[in-house]
C-alpha cells in the first residue's frame, strides 16, 4: 500500500487493534481506530495477562505453541518501542508457571504434559509434591506432583492497554470511541470504506480486530465463524501471607500474581454466546479450585469479579492476514492467547500490509483456511 495517501481504519479497540494502529503510525501511515464502546473494556481487560506458551499448549497445538514462543521472544522489542511513545510501560515478568496436581488423575495428566514438552525439547521439570512446595511454599500439603515451566511469563494487561492508548495518541492516531462499525464496503473486489453510525466513510484499507464481535460486521468477504467463549475470573488482593512468586496452575484453574498487589484467579470456559453474567456457580468453582491448591487464598479480600469473551475460531488458531477482498485484513480469533500473541500478530501483519512480505505465520493463520 502507498503509505502517504492511505487512511487506514482499524475496527476494534483492544490490545491487538491498538498495537497494529500504533505500529502503523510509527511507520508513517495515518490510522483511524473505531471502537464500539470505550477502548479496552472487553476481552483485553478481562484477560489475566499470562504470557504462557509452555503451559497453555494443548496436545495437537504445536504450531500455536511455536507462534506463542515467537511472540514471547518479540515482547522485549515490542515493550522497548512502546517506551519510546508512552510514559509508562508494564514490566515483562518471566516468573514461570508451576503446574500442580492433587491426585492420581492429575499426576497422570501432568506426566503426559511433561512428556509432550520433553519431546518438543522445551525447558521442563517434573516434580514431586515436596519439590513443588520447595519452589512455592504456599502450595497445599495435598499437592502430590508438579511440572515446572521456567520460561513462561506474564504482564499487566490493563497497564498495557493504557500504555498503548497513550502511544497511539502520541503518534497522532485518530480514536473514535462509541462508534460501532456495521459494514465494510468493497468495489470490484477492493476495500473502499466502512459504515459507522449510518454514515459511509472512505478508507482504502481496513483491519478488523473485533475479537468475539468479528461476525457482527457485515463484509463482502467470507464468514470466519469466530464465536465467543465466556470466561469468568476473580481478582483477589494479595497479603504478606499469600504472595505467590510464580503462576500456579492446576487442571481446573490458574492463579496469576500481579505487580499491582493482586492475584487473578481464573477462569471458567463456557459456551454461552454473548452472555457475560457472573454466576454463583462459576465463582464457587473458581474459589474451591484455587483454595484446594493454595489454601491461604481463603483470607484474601475479593477486589473484582468479572466475565469476558474469548474469540475462538473453529481450529483455535488466530485469523491473521488479508481476506479475499483486497486491503481488507483480519487480526482476530486469538482465543486464549491474545495478549501473548500480540507482538507476533502485529509485526507479521504490518510487514505484509506495508511491504507484502509473506511469512510462515501468516500462512498458518490465513483467513481463507476455513
Ligand atoms: N489464557 C487464559 C484464559 O483464556 O483463560
Tab-separated table of C-alpha atoms and ligand atoms in Angstrom:
chain	number	residue	atom	x	y	z
A	1	UNK	CA	0.000	0.000	0.000
A	2	UNK	CA	1.053	3.592	-0.549
A	3	UNK	CA	1.905	4.906	2.936
A	4	UNK	CA	1.274	8.560	2.263
A	5	UNK	CA	-2.210	8.571	0.721
A	6	UNK	CA	-3.945	5.969	2.836
A	7	UNK	CA	-6.098	6.500	5.851
A	8	UNK	CA	-6.362	3.026	7.239
A	9	UNK	CA	-9.262	2.024	9.501
A	10	UNK	CA	-8.969	-0.359	12.409
A	11	UNK	CA	-12.188	-1.830	13.751
A	12	UNK	CA	-11.879	-2.879	17.405
A	13	UNK	CA	-10.024	-1.170	20.249
A	14	UNK	CA	-8.476	-3.987	22.261
A	15	UNK	CA	-4.762	-4.670	22.649
A	16	UNK	CA	-4.363	-6.072	19.133
A	17	UNK	CA	-6.211	-3.233	17.376
A	18	UNK	CA	-4.347	-0.561	19.347
A	19	UNK	CA	-0.989	-2.241	18.718
A	20	UNK	CA	-1.488	-2.559	14.972
A	21	UNK	CA	-2.622	1.069	14.803
A	22	UNK	CA	0.309	2.326	16.873
A	23	UNK	CA	2.892	0.348	14.868
A	24	UNK	CA	1.435	1.566	11.546
A	25	UNK	CA	1.572	5.143	12.843
A	26	UNK	CA	5.260	4.595	13.686
A	27	UNK	CA	5.738	3.628	10.035
A	28	UNK	CA	4.015	6.815	8.789
A	29	UNK	CA	0.529	5.505	7.971
A	30	UNK	CA	-2.430	7.648	9.142
A	31	UNK	CA	-4.816	5.483	11.187
A	32	UNK	CA	-8.372	5.881	12.485
A	33	UNK	CA	-9.435	3.364	15.104
A	34	UNK	CA	-13.152	2.699	15.626
A	35	UNK	CA	-14.323	1.075	18.856
A	36	UNK	CA	-17.995	0.271	19.503
A	37	UNK	CA	-17.677	1.130	23.229
A	38	UNK	CA	-14.669	2.628	25.002
A	39	UNK	CA	-11.107	1.485	24.377
A	40	UNK	CA	-10.080	-1.727	26.115
A	41	UNK	CA	-13.266	-2.509	28.032
A	42	UNK	CA	-13.696	-6.101	26.905
A	43	UNK	CA	-11.518	-9.183	26.266
A	44	UNK	CA	-8.125	-7.469	26.682
A	45	UNK	CA	-9.144	-6.014	30.044
A	46	UNK	CA	-10.679	-9.187	31.464
A	47	UNK	CA	-7.663	-11.342	30.480
A	48	UNK	CA	-5.240	-12.495	33.189
A	49	UNK	CA	-2.213	-11.356	31.161
A	50	UNK	CA	-0.422	-14.708	31.077
A	51	UNK	CA	2.404	-14.969	28.553
A	52	UNK	CA	2.467	-18.720	28.878
A	53	UNK	CA	3.020	-20.598	25.631
A	54	UNK	CA	4.532	-23.540	27.510
A	55	UNK	CA	1.694	-24.059	29.995
A	56	UNK	CA	-1.155	-23.442	27.579
A	57	UNK	CA	-0.075	-25.709	24.696
A	58	UNK	CA	-2.615	-28.487	24.009
A	59	UNK	CA	-1.562	-31.861	22.568
A	60	UNK	CA	-2.450	-31.022	18.976
A	61	UNK	CA	-1.391	-27.389	19.116
A	62	UNK	CA	2.363	-27.399	18.460
A	63	UNK	CA	2.114	-24.698	15.803
A	64	UNK	CA	0.129	-22.412	18.108
A	65	UNK	CA	2.761	-23.005	20.804
A	66	UNK	CA	5.527	-22.040	18.349
A	67	UNK	CA	3.586	-18.909	17.494
A	68	UNK	CA	3.412	-18.110	21.224
A	69	UNK	CA	7.129	-18.825	21.645
A	70	UNK	CA	7.993	-16.399	18.815
A	71	UNK	CA	5.673	-13.791	20.249
A	72	UNK	CA	7.224	-14.051	23.719
A	73	UNK	CA	10.658	-13.551	22.106
A	74	UNK	CA	9.334	-10.403	20.409
A	75	UNK	CA	7.910	-8.930	23.642
A	76	UNK	CA	11.129	-7.123	24.769
A	77	UNK	CA	11.374	-5.331	21.385
A	78	UNK	CA	7.641	-4.508	21.493
A	79	UNK	CA	7.942	-3.004	25.010
A	80	UNK	CA	11.165	-1.114	24.138
A	81	UNK	CA	9.399	0.533	21.213
A	82	UNK	CA	6.390	1.244	23.404
A	83	UNK	CA	8.612	3.015	25.949
A	84	UNK	CA	9.606	5.489	23.183
A	85	UNK	CA	5.958	6.507	22.755
A	86	UNK	CA	4.395	6.088	26.189
A	87	UNK	CA	5.264	7.500	29.625
A	88	UNK	CA	4.855	4.188	31.431
A	89	UNK	CA	5.180	0.639	30.189
A	90	UNK	CA	4.404	-2.588	32.069
A	91	UNK	CA	7.159	-4.934	33.153
A	92	UNK	CA	7.628	-8.286	31.397
A	93	UNK	CA	7.690	-10.720	34.326
A	94	UNK	CA	9.370	-14.043	33.417
A	95	UNK	CA	8.050	-15.729	36.566
A	96	UNK	CA	7.457	-19.218	35.107
A	97	UNK	CA	4.443	-21.498	35.553
A	98	UNK	CA	4.146	-24.232	38.164
A	99	UNK	CA	1.564	-26.833	37.122
A	100	UNK	CA	0.344	-28.853	40.108
A	101	UNK	CA	-1.736	-31.949	40.766
A	102	UNK	CA	-3.597	-33.169	43.861
A	103	UNK	CA	-4.471	-36.771	42.988
A	104	UNK	CA	-3.532	-39.675	40.731
A	105	UNK	CA	-5.621	-38.424	37.803
A	106	UNK	CA	-3.929	-35.030	37.949
A	107	UNK	CA	-0.494	-36.647	38.228
A	108	UNK	CA	-1.164	-38.841	35.205
A	109	UNK	CA	-2.314	-35.749	33.308
A	110	UNK	CA	0.796	-33.813	34.377
A	111	UNK	CA	3.143	-36.585	33.316
A	112	UNK	CA	1.572	-36.599	29.850
A	113	UNK	CA	2.037	-32.820	29.684
A	114	UNK	CA	5.635	-33.256	30.853
A	115	UNK	CA	6.439	-35.996	28.269
A	116	UNK	CA	4.926	-33.951	25.461
A	117	UNK	CA	7.043	-30.922	26.384
A	118	UNK	CA	10.171	-33.072	26.703
A	119	UNK	CA	9.562	-34.392	23.176
A	120	UNK	CA	9.438	-30.789	21.991
A	121	UNK	CA	12.764	-30.077	23.766
A	122	UNK	CA	11.245	-27.416	25.980
A	123	UNK	CA	12.662	-26.469	29.370
A	124	UNK	CA	10.539	-28.508	31.775
A	125	UNK	CA	10.993	-30.297	35.100
A	126	UNK	CA	8.776	-32.972	36.710
A	127	UNK	CA	8.467	-32.581	40.488
A	128	UNK	CA	7.134	-34.436	43.488
A	129	UNK	CA	4.714	-32.587	45.783
A	130	UNK	CA	7.580	-31.845	48.189
A	131	UNK	CA	9.741	-30.413	45.392
A	132	UNK	CA	6.830	-28.298	44.170
A	133	UNK	CA	6.339	-26.933	47.736
A	134	UNK	CA	10.054	-26.104	47.944
A	135	UNK	CA	9.577	-23.909	44.869
A	136	UNK	CA	6.284	-22.453	46.144
A	137	UNK	CA	5.733	-22.885	49.903
A	138	UNK	CA	2.118	-21.646	49.637
A	139	UNK	CA	1.056	-24.900	47.996
A	140	UNK	CA	-1.261	-27.176	49.963
A	141	UNK	CA	0.165	-30.335	51.612
A	142	UNK	CA	-2.343	-32.137	49.331
A	143	UNK	CA	-0.307	-31.261	46.226
A	144	UNK	CA	1.354	-34.522	45.123
A	145	UNK	CA	3.003	-33.584	41.817
A	146	UNK	CA	4.234	-30.633	39.794
A	147	UNK	CA	5.636	-29.595	36.428
A	148	UNK	CA	7.868	-26.530	36.377
A	149	UNK	CA	7.976	-24.408	33.218
A	150	UNK	CA	10.558	-21.678	33.890
A	151	UNK	CA	10.188	-19.775	30.614
A	152	UNK	CA	6.557	-18.648	30.891
A	153	UNK	CA	5.817	-15.092	31.929
A	154	UNK	CA	3.059	-12.577	32.485
A	155	UNK	CA	2.318	-8.875	32.093
A	156	UNK	CA	-0.152	-6.347	33.478
A	157	UNK	CA	-2.577	-6.313	30.533
A	158	UNK	CA	-4.563	-3.353	31.908
A	159	UNK	CA	-1.426	-1.218	32.130
A	160	UNK	CA	-0.515	-2.397	28.628
A	161	UNK	CA	-3.876	-1.134	27.349
A	162	UNK	CA	-3.244	2.286	28.926
A	163	UNK	CA	0.290	2.486	27.506
A	164	UNK	CA	-0.877	1.507	24.023
A	165	UNK	CA	-3.691	4.062	24.032
A	166	UNK	CA	-1.211	6.775	25.028
A	167	UNK	CA	1.305	5.638	22.377
A	168	UNK	CA	-1.421	5.532	19.709
A	169	UNK	CA	-2.488	9.101	20.513
A	170	UNK	CA	1.096	10.381	20.875
A	171	UNK	CA	1.819	9.093	17.366
A	172	UNK	CA	-1.154	11.069	16.005
A	173	UNK	CA	-3.765	8.319	15.682
A	174	UNK	CA	-7.469	9.241	15.494
A	175	UNK	CA	-9.625	7.466	18.040
A	176	UNK	CA	-13.377	7.116	17.529
A	177	UNK	CA	-14.969	5.623	20.627
A	178	UNK	CA	-18.634	4.616	20.861
A	179	UNK	CA	-18.512	4.232	17.082
A	180	UNK	CA	-19.886	0.872	16.037
A	181	UNK	CA	-18.816	-0.190	12.551
A	182	UNK	CA	-21.626	-2.173	10.971
A	183	UNK	CA	-20.291	-2.725	7.473
A	184	UNK	CA	-17.146	-2.847	5.335
A	185	UNK	CA	-17.608	-1.878	1.688
A	186	UNK	CA	-15.759	-3.010	-1.441
A	187	UNK	CA	-15.907	-2.312	-5.149
A	188	UNK	CA	-14.531	-4.699	-7.773
A	189	UNK	CA	-13.026	-6.853	-5.021
A	190	UNK	CA	-11.146	-3.991	-3.311
A	191	UNK	CA	-11.942	-2.409	0.038
A	192	UNK	CA	-13.396	1.117	-0.190
A	193	UNK	CA	-14.646	2.102	3.272
A	194	UNK	CA	-16.873	1.433	6.242
A	195	UNK	CA	-20.265	2.385	7.621
A	196	UNK	CA	-20.449	3.666	11.168
A	197	UNK	CA	-23.462	5.372	12.777
A	198	UNK	CA	-25.218	5.073	9.396
A	199	UNK	CA	-22.506	7.183	7.725
A	200	UNK	CA	-20.268	5.911	4.954
A	201	UNK	CA	-16.583	6.786	5.478
A	202	UNK	CA	-13.974	6.180	2.809
A	203	UNK	CA	-10.948	4.093	3.774
A	204	UNK	CA	-8.606	2.363	1.335
A	205	UNK	CA	-7.662	-0.318	3.851
A	206	UNK	CA	-9.477	-1.831	6.832
A	207	UNK	CA	-8.148	-4.142	9.565
A	208	UNK	CA	-10.794	-5.958	11.616
A	209	UNK	CA	-9.597	-6.591	15.178
A	210	UNK	CA	-13.028	-7.007	16.737
A	211	UNK	CA	-12.403	-10.311	18.558
A	212	UNK	CA	-15.668	-12.021	19.568
A	213	UNK	CA	-17.671	-9.334	17.707
A	214	UNK	CA	-15.960	-10.004	14.339
A	215	UNK	CA	-19.093	-11.693	12.974
A	216	UNK	CA	-21.265	-8.628	13.736
A	217	UNK	CA	-19.532	-6.646	10.989
A	218	UNK	CA	-21.042	-7.215	7.567
A	219	UNK	CA	-18.302	-7.596	4.964
A	220	UNK	CA	-18.063	-8.720	1.343
A	221	UNK	CA	-15.553	-11.420	2.467
A	222	UNK	CA	-16.414	-14.974	3.534
A	223	UNK	CA	-17.627	-15.531	7.081
A	224	UNK	CA	-14.986	-16.706	9.567
A	225	UNK	CA	-17.232	-18.291	12.204
A	226	UNK	CA	-15.492	-16.681	15.202
A	227	UNK	CA	-17.521	-17.444	18.342
A	228	UNK	CA	-17.407	-16.084	21.912
A	229	UNK	CA	-16.258	-18.390	24.732
A	230	UNK	CA	-17.123	-16.933	28.123
A	231	UNK	CA	-14.556	-16.770	30.922
A	232	UNK	CA	-15.335	-15.698	34.493
A	233	UNK	CA	-12.372	-14.538	36.580
A	234	UNK	CA	-11.798	-13.204	40.104
A	235	UNK	CA	-9.294	-10.653	41.367
A	236	UNK	CA	-8.070	-11.117	44.953
A	237	UNK	CA	-5.887	-8.744	46.963
A	238	UNK	CA	-2.545	-10.300	47.907
A	239	UNK	CA	-1.342	-10.184	51.518
A	240	UNK	CA	2.119	-10.800	53.002
A	241	UNK	CA	0.941	-14.301	53.911
A	242	UNK	CA	-0.303	-15.069	50.412
A	243	UNK	CA	2.020	-13.695	47.731
A	244	UNK	CA	2.961	-16.432	45.229
A	245	UNK	CA	6.127	-15.940	43.188
A	246	UNK	CA	5.021	-17.834	40.046
A	247	UNK	CA	1.899	-18.563	38.031
A	248	UNK	CA	0.262	-21.579	39.692
A	249	UNK	CA	-1.950	-23.786	37.617
A	250	UNK	CA	-3.949	-26.955	38.214
A	251	UNK	CA	-6.026	-28.750	35.580
A	252	UNK	CA	-9.004	-26.711	36.891
A	253	UNK	CA	-7.749	-23.171	37.469
A	254	UNK	CA	-4.832	-20.713	37.278
A	255	UNK	CA	-3.590	-18.098	39.759
A	256	UNK	CA	-1.556	-15.206	38.371
A	257	UNK	CA	0.262	-12.850	40.791
A	258	UNK	CA	0.231	-9.260	39.506
A	259	UNK	CA	2.652	-6.476	40.347
A	260	UNK	CA	-0.169	-4.193	41.478
A	261	UNK	CA	-0.771	-6.303	44.597
A	262	UNK	CA	-3.484	-8.537	43.192
A	263	UNK	CA	-3.900	-12.173	42.270
A	264	UNK	CA	-6.085	-13.176	39.347
A	265	UNK	CA	-7.916	-16.462	39.735
A	266	UNK	CA	-9.415	-17.834	36.547
A	267	UNK	CA	-11.112	-18.921	34.534
A	268	UNK	CA	-14.271	-20.684	33.531
A	269	UNK	CA	-14.746	-21.705	29.922
A	270	UNK	CA	-18.387	-21.578	28.886
A	271	UNK	CA	-20.266	-21.718	25.591
A	272	UNK	CA	-22.983	-19.149	26.348
A	273	UNK	CA	-22.981	-16.848	23.340
A	274	UNK	CA	-22.561	-13.204	24.339
A	275	UNK	CA	-23.727	-13.733	27.949
A	276	UNK	CA	-21.268	-12.142	30.416
A	277	UNK	CA	-23.173	-12.684	33.659
A	278	UNK	CA	-21.202	-13.547	36.771
A	279	UNK	CA	-22.706	-16.666	38.295
A	280	UNK	CA	-22.625	-18.067	41.822
A	281	UNK	CA	-21.622	-21.458	40.413
A	282	UNK	CA	-18.739	-20.004	38.391
A	283	UNK	CA	-17.353	-18.151	41.427
A	284	UNK	CA	-17.840	-21.145	43.736
A	285	UNK	CA	-15.861	-23.417	41.419
A	286	UNK	CA	-13.016	-20.964	40.920
A	287	UNK	CA	-12.678	-20.323	44.653
A	288	UNK	CA	-12.808	-24.015	45.542
A	289	UNK	CA	-10.361	-24.971	42.785
A	290	UNK	CA	-7.955	-22.199	43.843
A	291	UNK	CA	-8.302	-22.974	47.546
A	292	UNK	CA	-7.581	-26.704	47.140
A	293	UNK	CA	-4.131	-25.800	45.774
A	294	UNK	CA	-3.338	-22.577	47.690
A	295	UNK	CA	-5.381	-22.708	50.938
A	296	UNK	CA	-4.266	-19.239	52.093
A	297	UNK	CA	-6.396	-17.530	49.410
A	298	UNK	CA	-9.243	-18.208	51.896
A	299	UNK	CA	-8.486	-14.961	53.764
A	300	UNK	CA	-7.909	-12.677	50.772
A	301	UNK	CA	-10.314	-9.805	50.094
A	302	UNK	CA	-12.116	-10.035	46.757
A	303	UNK	CA	-11.456	-6.979	44.597
A	304	UNK	CA	-13.357	-7.840	41.450
A	305	UNK	CA	-15.500	-10.478	39.774
A	306	UNK	CA	-15.753	-10.140	36.030
A	307	UNK	CA	-16.566	-12.126	32.914
A	308	UNK	CA	-15.333	-11.664	29.367
A	309	UNK	CA	-15.466	-13.327	25.984
A	310	UNK	CA	-12.607	-15.114	24.215
A	311	UNK	CA	-12.768	-15.024	20.413
A	312	UNK	CA	-12.454	-18.604	19.183
A	313	UNK	CA	-12.030	-19.777	15.620
A	314	UNK	CA	-13.019	-23.326	14.657
A	315	UNK	CA	-9.445	-24.652	14.919
A	316	UNK	CA	-8.415	-22.411	17.874
A	317	UNK	CA	-5.705	-20.712	15.796
A	318	UNK	CA	-5.921	-16.971	15.193
A	319	UNK	CA	-7.018	-15.460	11.907
A	320	UNK	CA	-4.370	-13.044	10.644
A	321	UNK	CA	-3.942	-11.707	7.116
A	322	UNK	CA	-5.714	-10.391	4.062
A	323	UNK	CA	-9.171	-11.663	3.158
A	324	UNK	CA	-10.157	-12.406	-0.440
A	325	UNK	CA	-11.116	-8.695	-0.614
A	326	UNK	CA	-8.011	-6.659	-1.400
A	327	UNK	CA	-6.917	-4.444	1.521
A	328	UNK	CA	-9.415	-5.957	3.962
A	329	UNK	CA	-7.377	-7.631	6.701
A	330	UNK	CA	-8.151	-9.610	9.842
A	331	UNK	CA	-6.307	-9.973	13.138
A	332	UNK	CA	-8.806	-11.820	15.303
A	333	UNK	CA	-9.685	-15.218	16.812
A	334	UNK	CA	-6.781	-15.285	19.290
A	335	UNK	CA	-8.905	-17.348	21.706
A	336	UNK	CA	-6.981	-17.934	24.999
A	337	UNK	CA	-3.757	-16.218	23.884
A	338	UNK	CA	-4.496	-12.710	22.670
A	339	UNK	CA	-2.110	-10.877	24.997
A	340	UNK	CA	0.687	-13.376	24.316
A	341	UNK	CA	0.213	-13.363	20.531
A	342	UNK	CA	0.056	-9.580	20.117
A	343	UNK	CA	3.679	-8.890	19.016
A	344	UNK	CA	3.872	-11.766	16.514
A	345	UNK	CA	0.487	-10.781	15.054
A	346	UNK	CA	1.343	-7.114	14.779
A	347	UNK	CA	4.834	-7.334	13.262
A	348	UNK	CA	3.891	-10.001	10.717
A	349	UNK	CA	0.674	-8.318	9.662
A	350	UNK	CA	2.142	-4.851	9.214
A	351	UNK	CA	5.085	-6.255	7.209
A	352	UNK	CA	2.506	-7.742	4.903
A	353	UNK	CA	0.284	-4.648	4.755
A	354	UNK	CA	3.172	-2.289	4.026
A	355	UNK	CA	5.665	-4.407	2.083
A	356	UNK	CA	3.694	-7.502	1.001
A	357	UNK	CA	6.165	-9.658	2.940
A	358	UNK	CA	4.633	-13.147	3.323
A	359	UNK	CA	5.503	-15.255	6.371
A	360	UNK	CA	5.039	-18.820	7.584
A	361	UNK	CA	2.968	-17.386	10.431
A	362	UNK	CA	0.534	-15.687	8.107
A	363	UNK	CA	0.315	-18.953	6.189
A	364	UNK	CA	-0.761	-20.859	9.314
A	365	UNK	CA	-3.340	-18.197	10.209
A	366	UNK	CA	-4.798	-17.494	6.761
A	367	UNK	CA	-8.398	-16.219	6.812
A	368	UNK	CA	-9.357	-18.448	3.850
A	369	UNK	CA	-8.415	-21.737	5.562
A	370	UNK	CA	-11.974	-22.484	6.709
B	1	LIG	N1	-5.482	-17.637	28.729
B	1	LIG	C1	-6.313	-17.800	29.827
B	1	LIG	C2	-7.739	-17.888	29.543
B	1	LIG	O1	-8.172	-17.761	28.412
B	1	LIG	O2	-8.496	-18.112	30.459
